[in-house]
XYZ file of C-alpha atoms in Angstrom:
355
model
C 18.992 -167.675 -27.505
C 16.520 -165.682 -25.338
C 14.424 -163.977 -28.223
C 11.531 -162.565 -27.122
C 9.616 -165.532 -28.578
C 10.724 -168.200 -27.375
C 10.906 -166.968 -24.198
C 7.759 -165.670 -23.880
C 6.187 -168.662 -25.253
C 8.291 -171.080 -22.653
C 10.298 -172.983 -25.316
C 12.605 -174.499 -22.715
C 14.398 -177.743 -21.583
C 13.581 -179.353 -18.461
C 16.349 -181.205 -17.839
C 14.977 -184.584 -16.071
C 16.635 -187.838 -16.449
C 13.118 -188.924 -18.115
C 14.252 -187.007 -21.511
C 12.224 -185.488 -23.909
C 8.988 -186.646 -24.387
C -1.056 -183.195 -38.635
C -3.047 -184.168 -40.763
C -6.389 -185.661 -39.459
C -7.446 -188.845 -40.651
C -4.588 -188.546 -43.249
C -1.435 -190.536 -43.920
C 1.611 -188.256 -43.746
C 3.256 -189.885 -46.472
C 3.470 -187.218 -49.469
C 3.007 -187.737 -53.215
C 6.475 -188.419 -55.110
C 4.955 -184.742 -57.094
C 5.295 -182.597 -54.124
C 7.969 -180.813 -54.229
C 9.804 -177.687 -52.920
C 8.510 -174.407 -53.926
C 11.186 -172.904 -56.238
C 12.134 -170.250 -53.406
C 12.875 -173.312 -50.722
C 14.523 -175.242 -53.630
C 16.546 -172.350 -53.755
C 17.249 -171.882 -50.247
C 18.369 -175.343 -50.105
C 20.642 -174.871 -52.727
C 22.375 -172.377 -50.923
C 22.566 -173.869 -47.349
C 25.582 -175.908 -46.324
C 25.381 -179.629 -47.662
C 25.829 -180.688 -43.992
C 23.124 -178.857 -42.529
C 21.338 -180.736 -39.963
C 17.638 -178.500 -39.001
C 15.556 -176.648 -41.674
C 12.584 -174.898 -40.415
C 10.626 -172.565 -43.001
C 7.390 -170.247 -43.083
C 5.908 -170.053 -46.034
C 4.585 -166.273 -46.879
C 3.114 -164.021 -47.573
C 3.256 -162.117 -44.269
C 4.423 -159.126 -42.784
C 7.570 -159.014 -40.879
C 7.362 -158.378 -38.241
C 3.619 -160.068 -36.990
C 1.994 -158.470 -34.225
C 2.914 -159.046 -30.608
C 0.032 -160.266 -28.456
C -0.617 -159.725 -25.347
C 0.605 -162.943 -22.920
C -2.162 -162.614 -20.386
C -4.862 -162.298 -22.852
C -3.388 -165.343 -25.056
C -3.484 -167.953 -21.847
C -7.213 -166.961 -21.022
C -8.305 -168.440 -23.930
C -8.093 -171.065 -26.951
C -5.323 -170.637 -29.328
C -6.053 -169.722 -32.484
C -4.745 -169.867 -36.332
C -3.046 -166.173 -36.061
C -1.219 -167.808 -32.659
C 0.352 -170.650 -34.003
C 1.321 -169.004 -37.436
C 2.933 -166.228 -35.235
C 4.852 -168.762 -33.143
C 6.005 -170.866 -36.102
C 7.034 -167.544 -38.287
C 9.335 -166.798 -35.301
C 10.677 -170.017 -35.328
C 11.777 -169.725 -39.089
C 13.117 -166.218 -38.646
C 15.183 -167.813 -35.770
C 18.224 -164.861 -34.855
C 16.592 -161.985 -36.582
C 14.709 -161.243 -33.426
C 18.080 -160.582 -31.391
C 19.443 -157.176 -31.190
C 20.913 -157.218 -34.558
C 21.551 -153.033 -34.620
C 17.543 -152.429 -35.373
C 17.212 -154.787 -37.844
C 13.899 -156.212 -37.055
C 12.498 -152.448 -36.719
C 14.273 -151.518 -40.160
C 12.112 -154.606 -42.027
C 9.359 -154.099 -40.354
C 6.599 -153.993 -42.422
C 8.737 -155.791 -45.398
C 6.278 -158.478 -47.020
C 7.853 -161.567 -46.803
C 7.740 -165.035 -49.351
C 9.617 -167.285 -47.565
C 11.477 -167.491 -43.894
C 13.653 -170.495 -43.763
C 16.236 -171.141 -40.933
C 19.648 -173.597 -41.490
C 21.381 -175.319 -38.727
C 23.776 -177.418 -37.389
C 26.811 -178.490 -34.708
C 24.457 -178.042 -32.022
C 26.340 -177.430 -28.467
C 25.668 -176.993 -24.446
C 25.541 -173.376 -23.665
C 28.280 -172.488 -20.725
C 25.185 -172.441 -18.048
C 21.807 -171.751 -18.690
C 20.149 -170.785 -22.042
C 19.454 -171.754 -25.534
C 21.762 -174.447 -26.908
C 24.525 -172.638 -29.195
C 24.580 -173.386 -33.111
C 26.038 -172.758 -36.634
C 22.883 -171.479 -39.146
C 21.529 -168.894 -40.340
C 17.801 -167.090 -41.138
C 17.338 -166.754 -44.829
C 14.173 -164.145 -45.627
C 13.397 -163.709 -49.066
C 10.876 -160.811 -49.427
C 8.499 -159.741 -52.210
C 9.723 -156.552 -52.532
C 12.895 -154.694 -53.112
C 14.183 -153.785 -49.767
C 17.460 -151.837 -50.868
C 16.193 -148.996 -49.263
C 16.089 -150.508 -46.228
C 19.625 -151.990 -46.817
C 21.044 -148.724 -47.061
C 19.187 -147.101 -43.986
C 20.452 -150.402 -41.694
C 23.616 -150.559 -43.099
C 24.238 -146.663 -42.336
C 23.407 -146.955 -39.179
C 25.127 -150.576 -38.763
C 28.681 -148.267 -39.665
C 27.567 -146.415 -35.944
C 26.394 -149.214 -33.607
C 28.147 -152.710 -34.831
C 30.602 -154.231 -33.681
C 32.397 -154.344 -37.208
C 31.542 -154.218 -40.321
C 33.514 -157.028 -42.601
C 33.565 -157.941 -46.331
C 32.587 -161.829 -47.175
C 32.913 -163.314 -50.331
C 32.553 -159.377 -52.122
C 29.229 -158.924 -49.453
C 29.629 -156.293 -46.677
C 28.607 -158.016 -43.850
C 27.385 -156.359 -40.041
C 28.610 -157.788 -37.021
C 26.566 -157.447 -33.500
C 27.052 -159.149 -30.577
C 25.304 -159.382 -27.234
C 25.428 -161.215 -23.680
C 23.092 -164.109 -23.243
C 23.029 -166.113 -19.946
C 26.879 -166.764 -19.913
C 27.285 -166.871 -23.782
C 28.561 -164.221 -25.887
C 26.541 -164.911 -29.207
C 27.713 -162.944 -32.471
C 25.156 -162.552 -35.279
C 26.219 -161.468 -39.098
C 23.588 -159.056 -41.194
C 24.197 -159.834 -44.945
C 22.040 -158.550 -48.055
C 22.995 -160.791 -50.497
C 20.364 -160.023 -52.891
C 17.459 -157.195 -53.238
C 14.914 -158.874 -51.697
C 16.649 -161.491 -49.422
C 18.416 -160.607 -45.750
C 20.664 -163.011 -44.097
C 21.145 -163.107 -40.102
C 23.581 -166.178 -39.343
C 25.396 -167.390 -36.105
C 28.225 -168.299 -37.419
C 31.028 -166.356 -39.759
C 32.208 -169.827 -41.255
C 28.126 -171.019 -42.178
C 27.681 -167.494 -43.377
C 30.679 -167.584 -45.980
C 29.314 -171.045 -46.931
C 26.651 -169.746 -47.807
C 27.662 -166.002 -49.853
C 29.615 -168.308 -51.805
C 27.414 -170.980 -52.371
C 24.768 -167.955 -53.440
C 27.435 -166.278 -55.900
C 28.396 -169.763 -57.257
C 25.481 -172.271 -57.264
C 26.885 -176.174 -56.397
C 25.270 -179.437 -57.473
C 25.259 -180.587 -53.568
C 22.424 -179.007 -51.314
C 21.099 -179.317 -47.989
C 18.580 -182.412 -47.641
C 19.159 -183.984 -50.725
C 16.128 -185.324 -52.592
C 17.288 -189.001 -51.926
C 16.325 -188.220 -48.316
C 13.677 -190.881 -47.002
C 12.635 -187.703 -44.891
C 10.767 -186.549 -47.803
C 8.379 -188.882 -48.215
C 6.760 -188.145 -45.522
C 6.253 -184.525 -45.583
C 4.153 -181.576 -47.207
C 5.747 -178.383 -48.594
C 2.899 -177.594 -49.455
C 1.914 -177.041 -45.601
C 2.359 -173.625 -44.731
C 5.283 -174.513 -42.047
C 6.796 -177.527 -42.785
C 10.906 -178.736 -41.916
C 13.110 -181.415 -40.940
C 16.120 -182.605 -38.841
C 18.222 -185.429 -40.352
C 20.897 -186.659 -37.400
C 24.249 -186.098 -38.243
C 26.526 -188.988 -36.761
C 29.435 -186.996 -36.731
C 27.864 -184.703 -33.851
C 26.842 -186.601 -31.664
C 29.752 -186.405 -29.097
C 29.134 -182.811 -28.868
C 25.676 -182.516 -29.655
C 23.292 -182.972 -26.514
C 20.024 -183.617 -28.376
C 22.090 -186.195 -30.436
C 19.951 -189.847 -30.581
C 23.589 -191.262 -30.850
C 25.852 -192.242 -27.885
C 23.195 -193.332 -24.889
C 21.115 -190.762 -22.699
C 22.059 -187.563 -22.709
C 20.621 -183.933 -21.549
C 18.305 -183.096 -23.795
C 17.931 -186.229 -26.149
C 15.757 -189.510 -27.255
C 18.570 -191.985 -26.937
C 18.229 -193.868 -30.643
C 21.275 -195.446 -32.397
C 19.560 -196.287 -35.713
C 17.806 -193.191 -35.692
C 17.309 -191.343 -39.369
C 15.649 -188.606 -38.847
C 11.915 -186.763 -38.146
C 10.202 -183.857 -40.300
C 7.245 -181.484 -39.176
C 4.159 -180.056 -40.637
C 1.411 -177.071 -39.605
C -1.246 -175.845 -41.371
C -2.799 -173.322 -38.666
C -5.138 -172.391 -41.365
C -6.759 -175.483 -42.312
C -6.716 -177.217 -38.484
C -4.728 -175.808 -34.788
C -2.922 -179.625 -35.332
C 1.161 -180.527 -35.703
C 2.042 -183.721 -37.532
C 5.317 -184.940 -36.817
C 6.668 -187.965 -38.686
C 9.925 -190.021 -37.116
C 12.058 -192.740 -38.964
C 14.745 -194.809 -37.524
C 16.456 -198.339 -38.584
C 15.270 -199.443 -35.082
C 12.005 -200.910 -36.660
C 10.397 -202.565 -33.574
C 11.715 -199.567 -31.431
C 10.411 -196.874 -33.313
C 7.168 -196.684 -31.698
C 8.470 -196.361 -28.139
C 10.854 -194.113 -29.015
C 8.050 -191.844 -29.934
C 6.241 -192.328 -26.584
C 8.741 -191.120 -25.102
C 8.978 -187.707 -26.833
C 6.155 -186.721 -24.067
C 6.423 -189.045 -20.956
C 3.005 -189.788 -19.611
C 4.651 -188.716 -15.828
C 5.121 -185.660 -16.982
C 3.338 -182.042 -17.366
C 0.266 -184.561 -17.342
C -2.446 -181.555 -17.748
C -0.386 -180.547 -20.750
C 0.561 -183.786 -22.208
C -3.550 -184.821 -22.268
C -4.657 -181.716 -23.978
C -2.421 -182.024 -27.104
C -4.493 -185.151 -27.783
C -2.090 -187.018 -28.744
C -2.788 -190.122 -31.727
C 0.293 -192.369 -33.390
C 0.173 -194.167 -36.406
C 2.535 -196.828 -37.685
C 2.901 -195.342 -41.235
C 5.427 -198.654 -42.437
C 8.513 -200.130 -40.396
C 10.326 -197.660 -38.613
C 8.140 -194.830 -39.599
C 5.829 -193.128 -37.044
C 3.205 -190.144 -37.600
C 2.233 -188.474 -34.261
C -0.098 -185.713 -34.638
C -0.737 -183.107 -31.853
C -3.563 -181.071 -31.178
C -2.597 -177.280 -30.708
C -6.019 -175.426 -29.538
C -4.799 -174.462 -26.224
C -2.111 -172.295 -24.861
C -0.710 -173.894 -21.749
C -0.750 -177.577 -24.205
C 0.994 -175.749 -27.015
C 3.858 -173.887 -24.863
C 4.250 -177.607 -23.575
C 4.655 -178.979 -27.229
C 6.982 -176.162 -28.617
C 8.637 -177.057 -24.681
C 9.719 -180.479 -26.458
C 9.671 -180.046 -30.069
C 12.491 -177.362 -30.193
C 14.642 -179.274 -28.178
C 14.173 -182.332 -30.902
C 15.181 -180.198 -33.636
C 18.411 -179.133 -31.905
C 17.268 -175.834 -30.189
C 17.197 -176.946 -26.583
C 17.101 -174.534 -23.891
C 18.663 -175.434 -20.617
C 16.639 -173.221 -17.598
């Protein structure tokens, strides 16, 4: 989808035949202890059991952060406020689009947690951001029923409908992107949470699975995925492939080369962790059954014929972490080096963009 954030910060896919392409000193492999905080556990609870992509932001912050200005961000080094602004818009995924004044209506809104679902990845009809089921979950720290009401009155004006899920009055938008119509549903579940999904059928998954709690969740614990990250990090997710996709899914491992892919058939899965704060570094941490492979399907995540300039800056280091298990860290300090990474690393987690 073109939100102003990802376009403006180049998150695209080049679509070459060559495919798509931390923690210093430290191993990424987490403590058994660390677990979700209670608002992700949450979160999870309530996302589809077949979710594929998590990304979350971890708050507090205002919603929404502060534009900067584009010219002025690629004269110099990147700093903490940068990368936490890219990452936050990342989490809060289809809020940005033009949800009936949505993002205007919050803004301000102190949030705890951002954390975007998604799955069933799919080819847009030409150009643009690969089309998906999920939704943007933001829990805030304050009641925002006032700013229900005031959206919602003005939602009964300027959306396209306004429907009734699972007992939840839900707004409808839509808008043109590229050659995709792409629909977006405004729910407010709760008093301090807002829900913008892509999908009617993900959305009612998850109403229901709010106003009647299930034992199944998204990324079970058993996951070997979360061994080897930190939700403690400030940013932190996961993608764990989905098998059943991969005929229709483009950034699928399974079923050869493909668009926008690292062709992988015992691929598991990867997670991701940024801590702007502490260092301007990414750790990303891949796992596949293809033991001996695992390493060069890594190298390939950047090609070293490729955006050369951009590849060397990130700085990038591997480390074998155990058998089939690879941390790559990435160094973030620059801007052109950083739009390359986010270039790639999108695309990996399912939201490719085809220019």
């Amino acid at each position: 989808m073109n939100t102003p954030e990802r376009i403006a910060l180049s998150i695209v896919l080049w679509t070459m035949a060559v495919g798509s392409a931390g923690c210093k000193g430290k191993s990424a492999i987490v403590d058994d202890s660390s677990q979700p905080s209670t608002e992700a556990s949450q979160v999870l609870s309530w996302l589809p059991s077949d979710t594929e992509t998590l990304i979350t932001a971890r708050g507090p912050f205002l919603l929404p952060g502060p534009s900067k200005d584009k010219q002025k961000y690629e004269e110099r080094k990147t700093d903490a406020r940068d990368l936490q602004e890219i990452f936050r818009s990342l989490a809060l995924g289809p809020l940005a689009l033009n949800n009936g004044g949505l993002e205007k209506q919050l803004m301000g809104a102190r949030v705890r947690l951002a954390a975007e679902g998604s799955r069933a990845f799919r080819p847009p009809h030409d150009l643009g951001e690969l089309l998906y089921e999920g939704c943007t979950v933001v829990m805030f720290i304050d009641d925002i029923t006032d700013r229900e009401r005031a959206f919602m009155k003005d939602a009964a004006k300027n959306a396209l409908r306004i429907e009734d899920i699972t007992s939840h009055k839900v707004a409808v938008f839509q808008q043109e992107m590229e050659r995709d119509t792409w629909t977006t549903f405004v729910a407010f579940p709760m008093k301090n949470v807002v829900i913008v999904a892509t999908n009617q059928d993900y959305l009612r998954e998850v109403l229901a699975r709010m106003d009647a709690p299930k034992i199944d969740k998204a990324f079970p614990g058993t996951l070997p995925e979360w061994k080897y990250v930190s939700t403690q990090a400030e940013f932190w997710g996961m993608r764990h492939f989905d098998k059943s996709q991969a005929r229709l899914d483009p950034t699928s491992p399974y079923g050869g080369r493909k668009s926008a892919n690292l062709p992988d058939e015992g691929a598991i899965g990867l997670t991701f962790q940024c801590d702007p704060a502490k260092e301007l570094k990414a750790n990303l941490v891949y796992l596949t059954d293809s033991k001996i492979k695992a390493m060069e399907v890594e190298r390939q995540r950047f090609p070293p014929g490729t955006e050369v300039e951009s590849t060397t800056a990130l700085h990038i280091a591997y480390r074998n972490l155990s058998p089939g298990v690879v941390e790559t860290s990435y160094d973030l300090s620059l801007p052109r080096s950083s739009d390359w990474f986010f270039f790639v690393f999108m695309a990996q987690l399912g939201h490719a963009v085809y220019v």
